[in-house]
mmCIF file of C-alpha atoms in Angstrom:
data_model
loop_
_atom_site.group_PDB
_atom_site.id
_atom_site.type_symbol
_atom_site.label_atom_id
_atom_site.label_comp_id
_atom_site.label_asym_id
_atom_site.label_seq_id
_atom_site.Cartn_x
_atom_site.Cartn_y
_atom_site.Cartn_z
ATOM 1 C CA UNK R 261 -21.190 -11.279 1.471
ATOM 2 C CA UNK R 262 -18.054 -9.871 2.487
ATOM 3 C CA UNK R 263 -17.771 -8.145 6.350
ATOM 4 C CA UNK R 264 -14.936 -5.959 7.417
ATOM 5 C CA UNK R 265 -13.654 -6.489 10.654
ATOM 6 C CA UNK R 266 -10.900 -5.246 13.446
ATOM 7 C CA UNK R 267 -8.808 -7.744 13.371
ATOM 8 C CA UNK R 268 -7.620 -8.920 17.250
ATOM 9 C CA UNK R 269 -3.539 -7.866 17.508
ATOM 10 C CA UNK R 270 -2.448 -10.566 19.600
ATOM 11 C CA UNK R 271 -4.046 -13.685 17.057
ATOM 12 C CA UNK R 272 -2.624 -12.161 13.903
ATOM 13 C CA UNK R 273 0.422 -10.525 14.813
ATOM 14 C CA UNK R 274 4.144 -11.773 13.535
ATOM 15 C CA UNK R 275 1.862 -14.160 10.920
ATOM 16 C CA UNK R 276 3.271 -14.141 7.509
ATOM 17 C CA UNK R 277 1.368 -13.736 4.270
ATOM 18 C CA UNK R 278 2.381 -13.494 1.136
ATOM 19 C CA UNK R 279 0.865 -11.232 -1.623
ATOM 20 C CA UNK R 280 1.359 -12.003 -5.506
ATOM 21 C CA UNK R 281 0.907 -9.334 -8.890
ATOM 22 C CA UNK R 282 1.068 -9.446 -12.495
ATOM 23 C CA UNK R 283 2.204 -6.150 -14.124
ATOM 24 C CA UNK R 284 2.451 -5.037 -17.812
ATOM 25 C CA UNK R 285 4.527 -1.815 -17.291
ATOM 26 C CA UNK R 286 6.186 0.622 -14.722
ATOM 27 C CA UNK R 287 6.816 4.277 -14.166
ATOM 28 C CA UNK R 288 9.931 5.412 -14.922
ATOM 29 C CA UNK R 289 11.887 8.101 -13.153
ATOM 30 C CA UNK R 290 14.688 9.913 -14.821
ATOM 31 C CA UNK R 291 17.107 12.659 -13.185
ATOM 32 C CA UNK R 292 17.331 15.664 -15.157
ATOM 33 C CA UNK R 293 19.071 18.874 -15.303
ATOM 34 C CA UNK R 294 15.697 20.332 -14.195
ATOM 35 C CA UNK R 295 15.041 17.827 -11.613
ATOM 36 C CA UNK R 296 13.126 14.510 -12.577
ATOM 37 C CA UNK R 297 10.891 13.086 -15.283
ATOM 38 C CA UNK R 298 8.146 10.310 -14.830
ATOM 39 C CA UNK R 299 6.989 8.426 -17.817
ATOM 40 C CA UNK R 300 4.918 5.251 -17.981
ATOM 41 C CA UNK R 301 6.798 2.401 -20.148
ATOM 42 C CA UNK R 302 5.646 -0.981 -21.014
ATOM 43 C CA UNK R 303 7.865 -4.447 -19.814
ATOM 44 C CA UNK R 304 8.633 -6.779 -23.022
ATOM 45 C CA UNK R 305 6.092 -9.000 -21.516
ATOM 46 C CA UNK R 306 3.832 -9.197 -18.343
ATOM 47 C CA UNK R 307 6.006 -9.393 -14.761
ATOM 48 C CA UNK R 308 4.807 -11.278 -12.063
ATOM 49 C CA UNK R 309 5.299 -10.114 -8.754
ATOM 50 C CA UNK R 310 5.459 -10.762 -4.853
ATOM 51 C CA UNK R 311 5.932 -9.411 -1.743
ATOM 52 C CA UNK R 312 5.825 -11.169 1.650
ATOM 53 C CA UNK R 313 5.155 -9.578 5.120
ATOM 54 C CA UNK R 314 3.813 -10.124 8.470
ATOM 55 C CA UNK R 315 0.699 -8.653 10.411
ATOM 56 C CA UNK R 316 1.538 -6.012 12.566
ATOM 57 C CA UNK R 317 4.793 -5.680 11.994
ATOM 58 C CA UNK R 318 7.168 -4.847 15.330
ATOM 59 C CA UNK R 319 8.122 -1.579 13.746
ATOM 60 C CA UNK R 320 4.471 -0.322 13.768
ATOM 61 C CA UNK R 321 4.135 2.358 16.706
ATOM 62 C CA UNK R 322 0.332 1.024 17.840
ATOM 63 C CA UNK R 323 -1.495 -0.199 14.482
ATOM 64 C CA UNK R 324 -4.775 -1.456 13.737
ATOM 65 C CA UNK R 325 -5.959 -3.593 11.468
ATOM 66 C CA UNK R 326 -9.309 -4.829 9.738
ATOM 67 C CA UNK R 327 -9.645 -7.887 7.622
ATOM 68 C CA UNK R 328 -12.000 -8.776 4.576
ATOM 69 C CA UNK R 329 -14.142 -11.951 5.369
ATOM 70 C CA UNK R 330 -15.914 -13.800 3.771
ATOM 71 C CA UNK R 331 -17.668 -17.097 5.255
ATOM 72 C CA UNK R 332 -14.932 -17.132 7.984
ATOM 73 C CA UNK R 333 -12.025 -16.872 5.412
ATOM 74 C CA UNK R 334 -10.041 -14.099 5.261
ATOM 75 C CA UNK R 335 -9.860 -12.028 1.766
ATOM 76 C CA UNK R 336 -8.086 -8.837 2.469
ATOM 77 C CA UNK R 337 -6.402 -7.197 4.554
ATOM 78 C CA UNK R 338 -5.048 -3.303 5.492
ATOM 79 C CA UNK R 339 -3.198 -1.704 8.619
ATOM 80 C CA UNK R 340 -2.346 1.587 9.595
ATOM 81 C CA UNK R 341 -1.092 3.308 12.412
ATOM 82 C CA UNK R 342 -0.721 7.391 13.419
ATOM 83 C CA UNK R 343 2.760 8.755 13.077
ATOM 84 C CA UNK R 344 2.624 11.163 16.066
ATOM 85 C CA UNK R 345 5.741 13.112 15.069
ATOM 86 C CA UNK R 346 4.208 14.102 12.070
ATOM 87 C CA UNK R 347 0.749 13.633 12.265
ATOM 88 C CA UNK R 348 0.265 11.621 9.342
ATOM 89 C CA UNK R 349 -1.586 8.005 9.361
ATOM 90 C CA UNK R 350 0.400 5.303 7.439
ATOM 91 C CA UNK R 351 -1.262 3.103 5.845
ATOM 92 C CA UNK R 352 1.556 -0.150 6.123
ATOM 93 C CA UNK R 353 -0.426 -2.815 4.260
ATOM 94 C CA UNK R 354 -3.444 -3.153 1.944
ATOM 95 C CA UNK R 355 -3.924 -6.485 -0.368
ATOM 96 C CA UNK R 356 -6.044 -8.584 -1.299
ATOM 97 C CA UNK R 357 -4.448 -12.097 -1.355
ATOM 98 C CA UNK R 358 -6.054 -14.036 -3.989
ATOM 99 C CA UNK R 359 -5.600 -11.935 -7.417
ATOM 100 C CA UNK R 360 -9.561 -13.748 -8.394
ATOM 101 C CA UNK R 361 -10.933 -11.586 -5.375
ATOM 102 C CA UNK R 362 -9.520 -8.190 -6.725
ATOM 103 C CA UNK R 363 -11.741 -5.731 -8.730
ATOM 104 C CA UNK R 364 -14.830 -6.315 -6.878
ATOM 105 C CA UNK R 365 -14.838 -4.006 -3.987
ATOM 106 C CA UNK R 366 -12.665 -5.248 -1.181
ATOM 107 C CA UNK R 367 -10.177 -3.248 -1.661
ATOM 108 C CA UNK R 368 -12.422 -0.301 -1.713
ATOM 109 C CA UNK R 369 -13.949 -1.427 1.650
ATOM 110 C CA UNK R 370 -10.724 -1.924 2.827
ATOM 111 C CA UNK R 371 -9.590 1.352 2.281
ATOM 112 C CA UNK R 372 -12.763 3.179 3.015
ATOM 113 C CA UNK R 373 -12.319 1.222 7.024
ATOM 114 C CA UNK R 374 -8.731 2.580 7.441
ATOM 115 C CA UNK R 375 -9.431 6.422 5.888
ATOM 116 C CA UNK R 376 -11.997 6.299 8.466
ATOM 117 C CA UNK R 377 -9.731 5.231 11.283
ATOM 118 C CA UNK R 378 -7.248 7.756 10.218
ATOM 119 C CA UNK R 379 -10.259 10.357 10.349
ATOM 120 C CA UNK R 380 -10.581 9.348 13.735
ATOM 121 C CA UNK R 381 -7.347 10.170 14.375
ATOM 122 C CA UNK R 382 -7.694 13.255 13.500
ATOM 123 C CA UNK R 383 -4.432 13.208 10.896
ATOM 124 C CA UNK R 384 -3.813 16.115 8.241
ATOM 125 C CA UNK R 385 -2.999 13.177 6.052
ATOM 126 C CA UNK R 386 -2.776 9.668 4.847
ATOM 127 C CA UNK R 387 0.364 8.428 3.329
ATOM 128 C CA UNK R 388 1.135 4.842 1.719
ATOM 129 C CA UNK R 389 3.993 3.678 -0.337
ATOM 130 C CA UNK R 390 4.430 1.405 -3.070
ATOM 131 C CA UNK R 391 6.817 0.322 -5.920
ATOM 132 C CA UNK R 392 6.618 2.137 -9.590
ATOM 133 C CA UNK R 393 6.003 -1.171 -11.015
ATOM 134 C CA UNK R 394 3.046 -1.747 -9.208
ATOM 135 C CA UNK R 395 0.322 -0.300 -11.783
ATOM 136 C CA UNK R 396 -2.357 -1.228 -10.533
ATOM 137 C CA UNK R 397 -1.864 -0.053 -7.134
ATOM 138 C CA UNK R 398 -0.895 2.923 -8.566
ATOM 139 C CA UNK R 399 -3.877 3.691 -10.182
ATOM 140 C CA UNK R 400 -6.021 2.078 -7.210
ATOM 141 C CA UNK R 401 -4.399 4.655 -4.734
ATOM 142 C CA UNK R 402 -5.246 7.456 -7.475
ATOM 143 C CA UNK R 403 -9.222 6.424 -7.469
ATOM 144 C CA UNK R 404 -9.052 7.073 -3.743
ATOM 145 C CA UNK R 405 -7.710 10.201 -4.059
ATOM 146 C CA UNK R 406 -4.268 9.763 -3.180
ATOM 147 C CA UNK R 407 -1.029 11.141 -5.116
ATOM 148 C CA UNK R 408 2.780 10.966 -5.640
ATOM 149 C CA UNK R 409 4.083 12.821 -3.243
ATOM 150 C CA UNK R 410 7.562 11.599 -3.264
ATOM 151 C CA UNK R 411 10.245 8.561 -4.212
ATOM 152 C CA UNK R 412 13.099 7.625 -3.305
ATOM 153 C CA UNK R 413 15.113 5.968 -6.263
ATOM 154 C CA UNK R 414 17.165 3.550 -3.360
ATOM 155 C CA UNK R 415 14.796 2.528 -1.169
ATOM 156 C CA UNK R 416 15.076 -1.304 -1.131
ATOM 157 C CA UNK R 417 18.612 -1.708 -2.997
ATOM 158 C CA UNK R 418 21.005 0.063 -5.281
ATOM 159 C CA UNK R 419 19.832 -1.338 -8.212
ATOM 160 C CA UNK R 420 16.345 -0.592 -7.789
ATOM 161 C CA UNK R 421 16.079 1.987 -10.925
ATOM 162 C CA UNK R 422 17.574 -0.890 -13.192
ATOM 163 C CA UNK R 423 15.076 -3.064 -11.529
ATOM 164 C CA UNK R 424 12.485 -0.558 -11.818
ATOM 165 C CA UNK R 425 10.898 -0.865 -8.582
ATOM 166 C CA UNK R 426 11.792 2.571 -7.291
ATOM 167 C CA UNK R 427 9.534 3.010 -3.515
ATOM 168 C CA UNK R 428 7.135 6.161 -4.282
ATOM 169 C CA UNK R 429 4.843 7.476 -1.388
ATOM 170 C CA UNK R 430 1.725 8.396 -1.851
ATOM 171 C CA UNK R 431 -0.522 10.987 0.053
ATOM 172 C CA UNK R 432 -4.200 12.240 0.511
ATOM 173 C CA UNK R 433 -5.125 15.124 2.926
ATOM 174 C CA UNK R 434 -7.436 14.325 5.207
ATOM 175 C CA UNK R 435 -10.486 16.829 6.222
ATOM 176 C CA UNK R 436 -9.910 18.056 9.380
ATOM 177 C CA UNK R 437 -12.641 18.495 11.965
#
């Protein structure tokens, strides 16, 4: 059975995971005269991707975290801390590590613990950001209620269209109390 848990700041921070995907297709974002288009297209054949990280990264203003265990190992994982300036929670991090763990809840429980945490914060809104070849987050973030609220077509690198992984935010309001 799989338990949800704060993890402890000073035993996990600065430790490095790494987080792996397969995806068949990306959203594309075109400048137009009008402003920009979006369309879904299909790679020639399924990517694999990866991203590395660390836990509570230094750039975090005061995060918290809360792991997915499972007999003492650790499944999943998500952070998040309050942007004061703007009163928005970010939501920095949210995988599960092994791909054979995904589509079976943790990542729902995952995100249900940090929503609630940003409830408790008492921001308008919840904001994440991922890459427009990451479909499945994409449509994860979607089932949770979140939407494209922006890109930025040079995030990560100047070739980041032709590699077609353009950074997109994502938001949800939050109910406020």
């Amino acid at each position: 059975m799989v338990e949800i848990k704060e993890l402890n700041r000073e035993e996990y921070s600065g430790k490095n995971f790494t987080v792996k995907y397969q995806t068949k297709g990306y959203f594309d974002i075109q400048s137009t005269a009008e402003g920009f288009d979006i369309s879904y297209k299909l790679f020639s054949k399924p990517k694999e991707m990866s991203f590395s990280d660390v836990f509570f990264n230094e750039w975090l203003g005061n995060p918290v975290g809360f792991g997915a265990f499972e007999d003492g190992l650790l499944l999943g994982y998500v952070e998040g801390t309050l942007e004061k300036w703007n009163n928005r929670y970010r939501i920095s991090n949210i995988c599960v590590f092994n791909s054979s763990n995904r589509n079976n809840g943790i990542g729902s429980l995952l995100m249900e613990a940090i929503l609630e945490e940003a409830s408790k914060s008492n921001a308008r809104m919840t904001v994440l950001e991922t890459q427009t070849c990451n479909e499945n987050a994409i449509a994860f973030y979607k089932k949770h209620g979140f939407r494209i609220i922006g890109f930025d077509l040079f995030a990560y690198s100047n070739a980041d269209p032709e590699r077609n992984e353009i950074r997109i935010e994502m938001g949800k309001a939050m109910d406020l109390k």
